[in-house]
PDB file of C-alpha atoms in Angstrom:
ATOM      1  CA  UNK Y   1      29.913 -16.294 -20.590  1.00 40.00           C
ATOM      2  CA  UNK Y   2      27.214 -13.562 -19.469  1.00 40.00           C
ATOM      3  CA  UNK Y   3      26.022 -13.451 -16.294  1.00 42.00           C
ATOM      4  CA  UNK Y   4      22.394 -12.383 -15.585  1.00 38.00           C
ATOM      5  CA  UNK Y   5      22.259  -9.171 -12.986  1.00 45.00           C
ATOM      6  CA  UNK Y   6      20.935 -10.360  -9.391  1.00 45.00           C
ATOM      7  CA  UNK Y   7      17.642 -10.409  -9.112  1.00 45.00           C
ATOM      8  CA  UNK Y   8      17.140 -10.983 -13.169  1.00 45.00           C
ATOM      9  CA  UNK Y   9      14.115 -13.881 -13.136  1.00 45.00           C
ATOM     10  CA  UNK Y  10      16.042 -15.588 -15.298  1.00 45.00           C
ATOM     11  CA  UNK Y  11      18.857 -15.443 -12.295  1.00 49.00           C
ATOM     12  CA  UNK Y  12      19.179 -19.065 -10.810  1.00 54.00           C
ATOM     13  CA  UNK Y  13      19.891 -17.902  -7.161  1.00 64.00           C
ATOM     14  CA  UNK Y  14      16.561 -15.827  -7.502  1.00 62.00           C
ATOM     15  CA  UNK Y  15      14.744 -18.562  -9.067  1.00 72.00           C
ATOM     16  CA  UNK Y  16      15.551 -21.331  -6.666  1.00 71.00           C
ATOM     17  CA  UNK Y  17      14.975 -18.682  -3.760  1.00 72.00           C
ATOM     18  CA  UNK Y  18      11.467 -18.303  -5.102  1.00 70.00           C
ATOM     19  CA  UNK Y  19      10.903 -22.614  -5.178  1.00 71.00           C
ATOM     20  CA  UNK Y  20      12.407 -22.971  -1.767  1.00 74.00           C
ATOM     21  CA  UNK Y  21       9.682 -19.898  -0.683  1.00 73.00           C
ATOM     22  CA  UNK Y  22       7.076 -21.827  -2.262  1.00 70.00           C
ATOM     23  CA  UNK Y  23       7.795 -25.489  -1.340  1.00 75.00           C
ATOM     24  CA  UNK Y  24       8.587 -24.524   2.305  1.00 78.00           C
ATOM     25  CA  UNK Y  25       6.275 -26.062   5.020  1.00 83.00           C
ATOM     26  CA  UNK Y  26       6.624 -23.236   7.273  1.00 88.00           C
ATOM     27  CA  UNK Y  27       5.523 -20.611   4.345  1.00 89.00           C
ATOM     28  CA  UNK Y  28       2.478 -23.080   3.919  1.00 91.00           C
ATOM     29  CA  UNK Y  29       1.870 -23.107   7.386  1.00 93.00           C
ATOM     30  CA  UNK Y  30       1.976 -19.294   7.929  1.00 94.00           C
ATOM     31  CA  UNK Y  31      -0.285 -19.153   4.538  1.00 95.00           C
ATOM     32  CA  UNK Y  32      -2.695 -21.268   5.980  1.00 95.00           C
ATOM     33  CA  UNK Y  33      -2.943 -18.604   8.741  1.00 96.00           C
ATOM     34  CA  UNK Y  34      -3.629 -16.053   6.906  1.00 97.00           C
ATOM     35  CA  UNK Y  35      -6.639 -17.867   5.068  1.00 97.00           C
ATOM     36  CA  UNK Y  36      -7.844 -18.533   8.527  1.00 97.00           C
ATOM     37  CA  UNK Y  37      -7.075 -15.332   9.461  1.00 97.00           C
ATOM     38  CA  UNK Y  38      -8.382 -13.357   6.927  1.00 97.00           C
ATOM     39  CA  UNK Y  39     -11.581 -15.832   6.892  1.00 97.00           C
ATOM     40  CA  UNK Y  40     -12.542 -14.505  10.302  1.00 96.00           C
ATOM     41  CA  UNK Y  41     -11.817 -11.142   9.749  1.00 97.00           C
ATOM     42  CA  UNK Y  42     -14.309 -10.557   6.617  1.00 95.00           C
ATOM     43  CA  UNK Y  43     -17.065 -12.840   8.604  1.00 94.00           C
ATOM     44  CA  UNK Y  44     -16.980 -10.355  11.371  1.00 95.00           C
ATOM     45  CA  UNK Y  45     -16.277  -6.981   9.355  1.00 94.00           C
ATOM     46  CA  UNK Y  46     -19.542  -8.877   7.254  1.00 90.00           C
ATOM     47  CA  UNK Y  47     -21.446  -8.920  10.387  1.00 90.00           C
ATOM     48  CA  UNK Y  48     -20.610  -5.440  11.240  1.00 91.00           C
ATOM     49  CA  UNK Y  49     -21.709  -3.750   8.228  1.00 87.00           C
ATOM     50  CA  UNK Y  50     -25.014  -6.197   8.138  1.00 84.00           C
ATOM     51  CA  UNK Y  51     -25.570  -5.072  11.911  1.00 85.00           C
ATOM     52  CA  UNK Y  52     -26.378  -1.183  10.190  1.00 80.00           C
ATOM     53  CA  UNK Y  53     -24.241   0.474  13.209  1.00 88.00           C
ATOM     54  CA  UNK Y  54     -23.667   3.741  13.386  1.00 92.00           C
ATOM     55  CA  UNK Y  55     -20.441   5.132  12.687  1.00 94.00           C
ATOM     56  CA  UNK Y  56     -18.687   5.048  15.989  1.00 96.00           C
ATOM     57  CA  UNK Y  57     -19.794   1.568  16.665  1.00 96.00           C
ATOM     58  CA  UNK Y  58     -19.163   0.475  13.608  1.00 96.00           C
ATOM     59  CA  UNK Y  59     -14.769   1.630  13.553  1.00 97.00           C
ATOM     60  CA  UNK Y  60     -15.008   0.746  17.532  1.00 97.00           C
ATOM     61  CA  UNK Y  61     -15.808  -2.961  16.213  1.00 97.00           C
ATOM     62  CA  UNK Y  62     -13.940  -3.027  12.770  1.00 97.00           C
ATOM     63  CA  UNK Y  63     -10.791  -1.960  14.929  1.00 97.00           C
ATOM     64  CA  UNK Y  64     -11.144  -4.393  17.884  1.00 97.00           C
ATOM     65  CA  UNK Y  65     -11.900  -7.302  14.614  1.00 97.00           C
ATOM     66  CA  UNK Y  66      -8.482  -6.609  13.369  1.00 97.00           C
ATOM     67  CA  UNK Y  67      -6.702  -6.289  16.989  1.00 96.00           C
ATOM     68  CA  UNK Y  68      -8.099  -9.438  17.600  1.00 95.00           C
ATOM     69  CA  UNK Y  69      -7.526 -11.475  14.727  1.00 95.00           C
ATOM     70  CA  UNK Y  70      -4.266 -10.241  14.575  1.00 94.00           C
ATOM     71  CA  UNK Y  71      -2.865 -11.717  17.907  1.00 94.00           C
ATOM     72  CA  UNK Y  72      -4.181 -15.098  16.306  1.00 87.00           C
ATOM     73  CA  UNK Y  73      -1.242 -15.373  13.557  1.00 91.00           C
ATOM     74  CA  UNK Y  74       0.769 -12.443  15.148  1.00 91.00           C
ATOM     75  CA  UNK Y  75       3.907 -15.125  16.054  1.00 91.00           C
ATOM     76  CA  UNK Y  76       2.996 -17.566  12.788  1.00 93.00           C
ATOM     77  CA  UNK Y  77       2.540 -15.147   9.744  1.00 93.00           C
ATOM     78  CA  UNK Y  78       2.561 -11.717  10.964  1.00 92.00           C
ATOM     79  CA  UNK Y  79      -0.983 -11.143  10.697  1.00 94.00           C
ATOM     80  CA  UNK Y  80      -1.294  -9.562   7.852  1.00 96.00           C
ATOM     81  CA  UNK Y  81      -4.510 -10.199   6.011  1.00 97.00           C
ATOM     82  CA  UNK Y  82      -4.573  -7.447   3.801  1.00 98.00           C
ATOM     83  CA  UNK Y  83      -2.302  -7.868   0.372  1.00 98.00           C
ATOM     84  CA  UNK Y  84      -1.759  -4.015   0.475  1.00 98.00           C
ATOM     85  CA  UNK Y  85       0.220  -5.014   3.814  1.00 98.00           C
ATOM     86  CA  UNK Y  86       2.067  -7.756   1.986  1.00 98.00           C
ATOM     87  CA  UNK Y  87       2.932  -5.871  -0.914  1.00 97.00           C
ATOM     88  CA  UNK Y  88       4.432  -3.248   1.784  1.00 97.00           C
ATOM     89  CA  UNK Y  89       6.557  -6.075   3.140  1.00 97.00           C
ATOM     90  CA  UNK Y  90       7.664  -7.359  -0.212  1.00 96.00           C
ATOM     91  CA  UNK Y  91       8.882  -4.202  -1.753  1.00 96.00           C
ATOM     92  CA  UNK Y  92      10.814  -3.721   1.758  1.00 96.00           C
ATOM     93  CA  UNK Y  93      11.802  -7.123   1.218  1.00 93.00           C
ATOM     94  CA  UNK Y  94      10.887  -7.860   4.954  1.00 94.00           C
ATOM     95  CA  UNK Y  95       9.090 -10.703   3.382  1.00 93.00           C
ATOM     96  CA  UNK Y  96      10.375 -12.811  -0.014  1.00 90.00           C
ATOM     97  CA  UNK Y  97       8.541 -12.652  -3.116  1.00 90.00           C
ATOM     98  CA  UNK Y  98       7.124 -16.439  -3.041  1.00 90.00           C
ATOM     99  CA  UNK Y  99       6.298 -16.736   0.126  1.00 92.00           C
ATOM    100  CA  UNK Y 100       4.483 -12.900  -0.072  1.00 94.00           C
ATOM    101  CA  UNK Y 101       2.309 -14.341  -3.164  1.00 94.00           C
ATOM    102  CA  UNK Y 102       1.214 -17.331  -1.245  1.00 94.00           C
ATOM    103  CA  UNK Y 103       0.126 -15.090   1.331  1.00 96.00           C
ATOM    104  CA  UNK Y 104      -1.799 -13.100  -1.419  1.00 97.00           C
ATOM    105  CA  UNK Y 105      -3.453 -16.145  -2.349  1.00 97.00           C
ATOM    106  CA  UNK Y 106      -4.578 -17.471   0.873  1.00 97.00           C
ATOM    107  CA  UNK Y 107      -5.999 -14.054   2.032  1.00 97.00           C
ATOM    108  CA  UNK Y 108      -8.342 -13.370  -1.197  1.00 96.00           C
ATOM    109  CA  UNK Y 109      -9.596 -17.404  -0.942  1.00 97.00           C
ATOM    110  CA  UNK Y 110     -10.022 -16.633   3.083  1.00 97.00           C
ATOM    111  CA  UNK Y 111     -12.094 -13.408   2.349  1.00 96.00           C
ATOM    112  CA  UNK Y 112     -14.549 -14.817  -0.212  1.00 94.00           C
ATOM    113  CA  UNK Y 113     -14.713 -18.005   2.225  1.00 95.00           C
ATOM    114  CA  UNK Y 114     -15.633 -15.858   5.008  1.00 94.00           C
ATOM    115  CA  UNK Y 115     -18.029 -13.329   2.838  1.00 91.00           C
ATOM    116  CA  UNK Y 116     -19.879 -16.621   2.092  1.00 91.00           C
ATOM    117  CA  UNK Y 117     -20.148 -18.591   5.151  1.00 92.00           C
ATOM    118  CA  UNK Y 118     -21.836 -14.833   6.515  1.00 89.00           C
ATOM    119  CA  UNK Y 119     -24.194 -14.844   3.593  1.00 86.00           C
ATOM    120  CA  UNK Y 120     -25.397 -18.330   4.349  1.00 84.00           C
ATOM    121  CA  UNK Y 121     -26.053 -17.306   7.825  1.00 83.00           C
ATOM    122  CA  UNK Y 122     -27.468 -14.665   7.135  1.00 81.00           C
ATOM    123  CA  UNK Y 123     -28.906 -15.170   4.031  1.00 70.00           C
ATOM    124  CA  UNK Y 124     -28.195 -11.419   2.947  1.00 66.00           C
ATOM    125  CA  UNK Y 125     -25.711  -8.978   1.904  1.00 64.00           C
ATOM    126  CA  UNK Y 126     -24.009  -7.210   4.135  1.00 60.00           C
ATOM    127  CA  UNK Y 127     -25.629  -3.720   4.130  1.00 55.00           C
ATOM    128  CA  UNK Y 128     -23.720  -0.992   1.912  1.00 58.00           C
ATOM    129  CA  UNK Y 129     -23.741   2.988   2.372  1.00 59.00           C
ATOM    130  CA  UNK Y 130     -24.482   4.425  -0.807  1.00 59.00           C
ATOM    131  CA  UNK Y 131     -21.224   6.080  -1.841  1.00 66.00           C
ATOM    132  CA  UNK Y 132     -21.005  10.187  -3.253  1.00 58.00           C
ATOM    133  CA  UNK Y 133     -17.416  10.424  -3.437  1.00 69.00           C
ATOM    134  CA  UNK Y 134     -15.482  11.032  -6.670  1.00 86.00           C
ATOM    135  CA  UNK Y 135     -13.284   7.993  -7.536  1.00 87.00           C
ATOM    136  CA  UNK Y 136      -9.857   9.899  -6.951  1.00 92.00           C
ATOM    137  CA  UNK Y 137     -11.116  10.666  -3.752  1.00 93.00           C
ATOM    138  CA  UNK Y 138     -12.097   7.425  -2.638  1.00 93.00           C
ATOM    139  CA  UNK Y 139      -8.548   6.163  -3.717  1.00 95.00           C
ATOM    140  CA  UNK Y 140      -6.505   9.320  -2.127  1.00 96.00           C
ATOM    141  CA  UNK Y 141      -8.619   8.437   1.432  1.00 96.00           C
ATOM    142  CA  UNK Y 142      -8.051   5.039   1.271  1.00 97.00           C
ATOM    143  CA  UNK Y 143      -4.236   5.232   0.194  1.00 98.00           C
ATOM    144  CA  UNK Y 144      -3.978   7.639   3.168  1.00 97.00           C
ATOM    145  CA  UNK Y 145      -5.217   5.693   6.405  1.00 98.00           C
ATOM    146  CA  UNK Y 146      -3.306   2.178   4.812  1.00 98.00           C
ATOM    147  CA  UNK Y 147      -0.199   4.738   4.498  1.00 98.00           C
ATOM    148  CA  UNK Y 148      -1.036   5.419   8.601  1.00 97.00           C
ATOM    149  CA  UNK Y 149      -1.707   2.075   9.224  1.00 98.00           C
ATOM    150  CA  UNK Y 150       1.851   0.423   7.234  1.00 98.00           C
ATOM    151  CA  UNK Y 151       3.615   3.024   9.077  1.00 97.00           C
ATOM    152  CA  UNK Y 152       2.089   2.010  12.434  1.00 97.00           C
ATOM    153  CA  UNK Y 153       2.895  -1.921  11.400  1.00 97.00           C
ATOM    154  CA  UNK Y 154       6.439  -1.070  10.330  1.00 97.00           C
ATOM    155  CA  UNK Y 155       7.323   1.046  13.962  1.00 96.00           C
ATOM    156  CA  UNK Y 156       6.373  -1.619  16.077  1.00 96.00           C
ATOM    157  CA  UNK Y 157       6.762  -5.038  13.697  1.00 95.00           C
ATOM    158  CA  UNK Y 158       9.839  -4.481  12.145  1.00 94.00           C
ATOM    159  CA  UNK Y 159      11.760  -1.755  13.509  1.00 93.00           C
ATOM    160  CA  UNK Y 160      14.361  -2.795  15.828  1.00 91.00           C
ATOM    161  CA  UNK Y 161      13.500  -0.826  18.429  1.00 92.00           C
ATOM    162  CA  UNK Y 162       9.727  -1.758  18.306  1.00 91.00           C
ATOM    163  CA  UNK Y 163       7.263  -3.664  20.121  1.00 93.00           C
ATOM    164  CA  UNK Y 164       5.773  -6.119  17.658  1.00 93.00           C
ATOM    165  CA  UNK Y 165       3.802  -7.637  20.868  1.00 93.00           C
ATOM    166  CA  UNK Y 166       1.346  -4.674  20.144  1.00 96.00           C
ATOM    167  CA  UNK Y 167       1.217  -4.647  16.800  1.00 96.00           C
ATOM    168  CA  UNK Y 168      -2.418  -5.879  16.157  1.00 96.00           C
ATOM    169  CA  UNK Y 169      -3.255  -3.612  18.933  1.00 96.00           C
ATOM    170  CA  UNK Y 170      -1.512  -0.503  17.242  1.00 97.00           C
ATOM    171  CA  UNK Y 171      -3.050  -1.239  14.079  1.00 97.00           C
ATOM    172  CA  UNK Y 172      -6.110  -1.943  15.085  1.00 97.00           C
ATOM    173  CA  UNK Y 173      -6.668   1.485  16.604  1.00 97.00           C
ATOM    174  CA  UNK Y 174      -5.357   3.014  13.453  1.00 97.00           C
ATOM    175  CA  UNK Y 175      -8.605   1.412  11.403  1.00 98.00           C
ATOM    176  CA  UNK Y 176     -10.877   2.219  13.755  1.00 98.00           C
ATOM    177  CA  UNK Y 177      -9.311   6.146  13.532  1.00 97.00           C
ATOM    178  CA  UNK Y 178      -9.047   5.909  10.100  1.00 97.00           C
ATOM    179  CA  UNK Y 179     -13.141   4.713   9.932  1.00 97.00           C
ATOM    180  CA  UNK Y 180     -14.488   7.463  11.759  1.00 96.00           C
ATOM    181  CA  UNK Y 181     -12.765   9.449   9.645  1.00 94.00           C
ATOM    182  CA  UNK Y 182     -13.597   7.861   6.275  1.00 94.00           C
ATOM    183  CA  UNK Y 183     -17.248   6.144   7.276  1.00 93.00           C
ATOM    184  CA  UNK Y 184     -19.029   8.516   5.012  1.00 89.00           C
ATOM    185  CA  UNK Y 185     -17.189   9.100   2.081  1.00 91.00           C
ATOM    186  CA  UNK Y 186     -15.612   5.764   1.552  1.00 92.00           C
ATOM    187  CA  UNK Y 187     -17.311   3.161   3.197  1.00 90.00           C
ATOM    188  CA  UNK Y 188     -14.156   2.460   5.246  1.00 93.00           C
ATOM    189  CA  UNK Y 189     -12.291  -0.541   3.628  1.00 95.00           C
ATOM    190  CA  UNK Y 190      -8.534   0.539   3.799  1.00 97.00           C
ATOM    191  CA  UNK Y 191      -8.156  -3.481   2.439  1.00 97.00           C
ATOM    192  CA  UNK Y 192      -8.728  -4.488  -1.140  1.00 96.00           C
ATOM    193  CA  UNK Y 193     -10.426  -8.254  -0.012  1.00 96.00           C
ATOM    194  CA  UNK Y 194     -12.718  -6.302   2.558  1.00 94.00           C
ATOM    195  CA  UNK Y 195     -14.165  -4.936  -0.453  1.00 92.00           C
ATOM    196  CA  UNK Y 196     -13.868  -7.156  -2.925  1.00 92.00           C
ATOM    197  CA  UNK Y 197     -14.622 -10.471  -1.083  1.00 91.00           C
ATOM    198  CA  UNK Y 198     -18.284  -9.459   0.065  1.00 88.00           C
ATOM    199  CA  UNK Y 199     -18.616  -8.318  -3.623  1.00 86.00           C
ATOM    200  CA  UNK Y 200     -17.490 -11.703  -5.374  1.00 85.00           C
ATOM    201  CA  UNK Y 201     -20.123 -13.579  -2.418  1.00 79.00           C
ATOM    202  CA  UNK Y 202     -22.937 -11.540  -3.706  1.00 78.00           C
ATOM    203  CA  UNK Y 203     -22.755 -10.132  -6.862  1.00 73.00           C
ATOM    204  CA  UNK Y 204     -22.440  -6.549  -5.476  1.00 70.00           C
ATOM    205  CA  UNK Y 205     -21.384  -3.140  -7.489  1.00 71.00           C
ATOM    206  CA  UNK Y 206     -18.087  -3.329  -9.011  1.00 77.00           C
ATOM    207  CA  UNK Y 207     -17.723   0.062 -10.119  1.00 79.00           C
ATOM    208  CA  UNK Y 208     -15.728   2.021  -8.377  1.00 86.00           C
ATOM    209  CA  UNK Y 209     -13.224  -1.502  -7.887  1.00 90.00           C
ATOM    210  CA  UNK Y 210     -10.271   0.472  -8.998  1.00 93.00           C
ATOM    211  CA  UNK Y 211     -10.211   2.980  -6.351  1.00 94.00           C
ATOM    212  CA  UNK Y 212     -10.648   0.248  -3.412  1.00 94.00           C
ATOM    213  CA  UNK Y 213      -7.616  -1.782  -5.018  1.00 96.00           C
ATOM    214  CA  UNK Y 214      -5.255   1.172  -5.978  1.00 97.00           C
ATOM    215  CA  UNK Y 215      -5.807   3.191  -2.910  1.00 97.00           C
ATOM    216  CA  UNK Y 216      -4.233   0.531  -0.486  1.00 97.00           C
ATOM    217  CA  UNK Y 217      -1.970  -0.100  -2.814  1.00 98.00           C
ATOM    218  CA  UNK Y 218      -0.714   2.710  -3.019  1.00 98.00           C
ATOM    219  CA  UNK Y 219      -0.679   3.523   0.355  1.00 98.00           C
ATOM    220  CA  UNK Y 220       1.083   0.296   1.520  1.00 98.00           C
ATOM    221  CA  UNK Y 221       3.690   1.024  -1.284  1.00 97.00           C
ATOM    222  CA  UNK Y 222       4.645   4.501  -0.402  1.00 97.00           C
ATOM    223  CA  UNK Y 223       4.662   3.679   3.375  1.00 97.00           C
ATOM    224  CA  UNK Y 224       7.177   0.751   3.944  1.00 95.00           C
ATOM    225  CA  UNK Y 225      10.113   1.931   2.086  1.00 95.00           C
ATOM    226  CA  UNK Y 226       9.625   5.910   3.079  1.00 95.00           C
ATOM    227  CA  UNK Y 227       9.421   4.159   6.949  1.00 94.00           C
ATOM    228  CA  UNK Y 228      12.942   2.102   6.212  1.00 89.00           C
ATOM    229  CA  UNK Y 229      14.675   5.515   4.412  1.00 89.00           C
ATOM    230  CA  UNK Y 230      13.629   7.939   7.307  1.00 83.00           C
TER     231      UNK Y 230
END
């Protein structure tokens, strides 16, 4: 009789990995953080860009947004809120395929819960900077501050010799670099439901999607397992 390689998905050990992941009431209860989590970041990062700040102001709040949310599910779910950081953690396998697609889940439903609890406060859009940049670029600038930020999550999260206790801190100073940086020619995202979520609450411009999605992708995906090999 034929075995199927480890790993195969027809492979029972990977299979009833994957159910135990997904049936877990610990993976449901770190999920549920990062709905929460993820909820409260996209109300405030809402608030920010409907606030019109200039740029400083604008990466000095969008950093201390994800510092702080992050200490709230730090010790449940790792705080990730961001499925470019999840993906990073799957491929690393730092985090199991089921319980990284519930994660997934709960932070897109968070982000369009949060987008639209901000637009019926506010009852407006978030205001948008008109965007100049090429596509490629958009996606090369946004893969490259997720690639400093996944780097900056992997030193002090999950390398043994790290300090995960300032983790949120760490990364949070890492968007807020990344945003003064990027402000103008990207918007400043470096998360694909930061840009999408506001954009599914209010019909917004969908055009250059594939760039905002790819980029921190990409980033995420490069960054975990070069971390681990070096």
């Amino acid at each position: 009789k034929m075995s199927m390689p480890e790993g195969h998905p027809y492979d029972r050990s990977w299979t009833s990995e994957f159910h135990r992941d997904v049936t877990n009431r610990t993976t449901y209860r770190a999920a549920t953080a990062e709905f929460f989590g993820t909820a409260l970041l996209l109300f405030f990062v809402c608030l920010l860009r409907y606030a019109g700040l200039d740029v400083f102001s604008f990466a000095l709040g969008y950093g201390s947004v994800v510092s702080a949310t992050g200490y709230f599910a730090h010790i449940i779910s790792g705080s990730h809120f961001n499925p470019a950081i999840t993906l990073a953690y799957i491929v690393t396998k730092n985090v199991r395929l089921g319980r990284g697609l519930l994660y997934m889940l709960a932070q897109i439903t968070g982000g369009c819960v949060g987008s639209a609890i901000v637009l019926h406060v506010v009852e407006s859009c978030p205001t948008m900077i008109k965007i100049a940049t090429q596509g490629w670029v958009v996606m090369l600038l946004e893969a490259t501050v997720v690639f400093l930020v996944v780097l900056t999550i992997f030193a002090t999260a999950i390398d043994p010799q790290g300090h995960p206790t300032i983790t949120p801190l760490a990364s949070g100073i890492a968007i807020a670099a990344g945003t003064m940086i990027c402000f103008t020619k990207t918007g400043a995202f470096f998360n694909p439901v930061v840009f999408m979520a506001p954009n599914v609450a209010c019909g917004g411009s969908w055009s250059m999607v594939w760039a905002y999605v790819c980029g921190p992708f990409i980033g995420a995906v490069l960054a975990g397992p070069l971390y681990q090999v070096v």
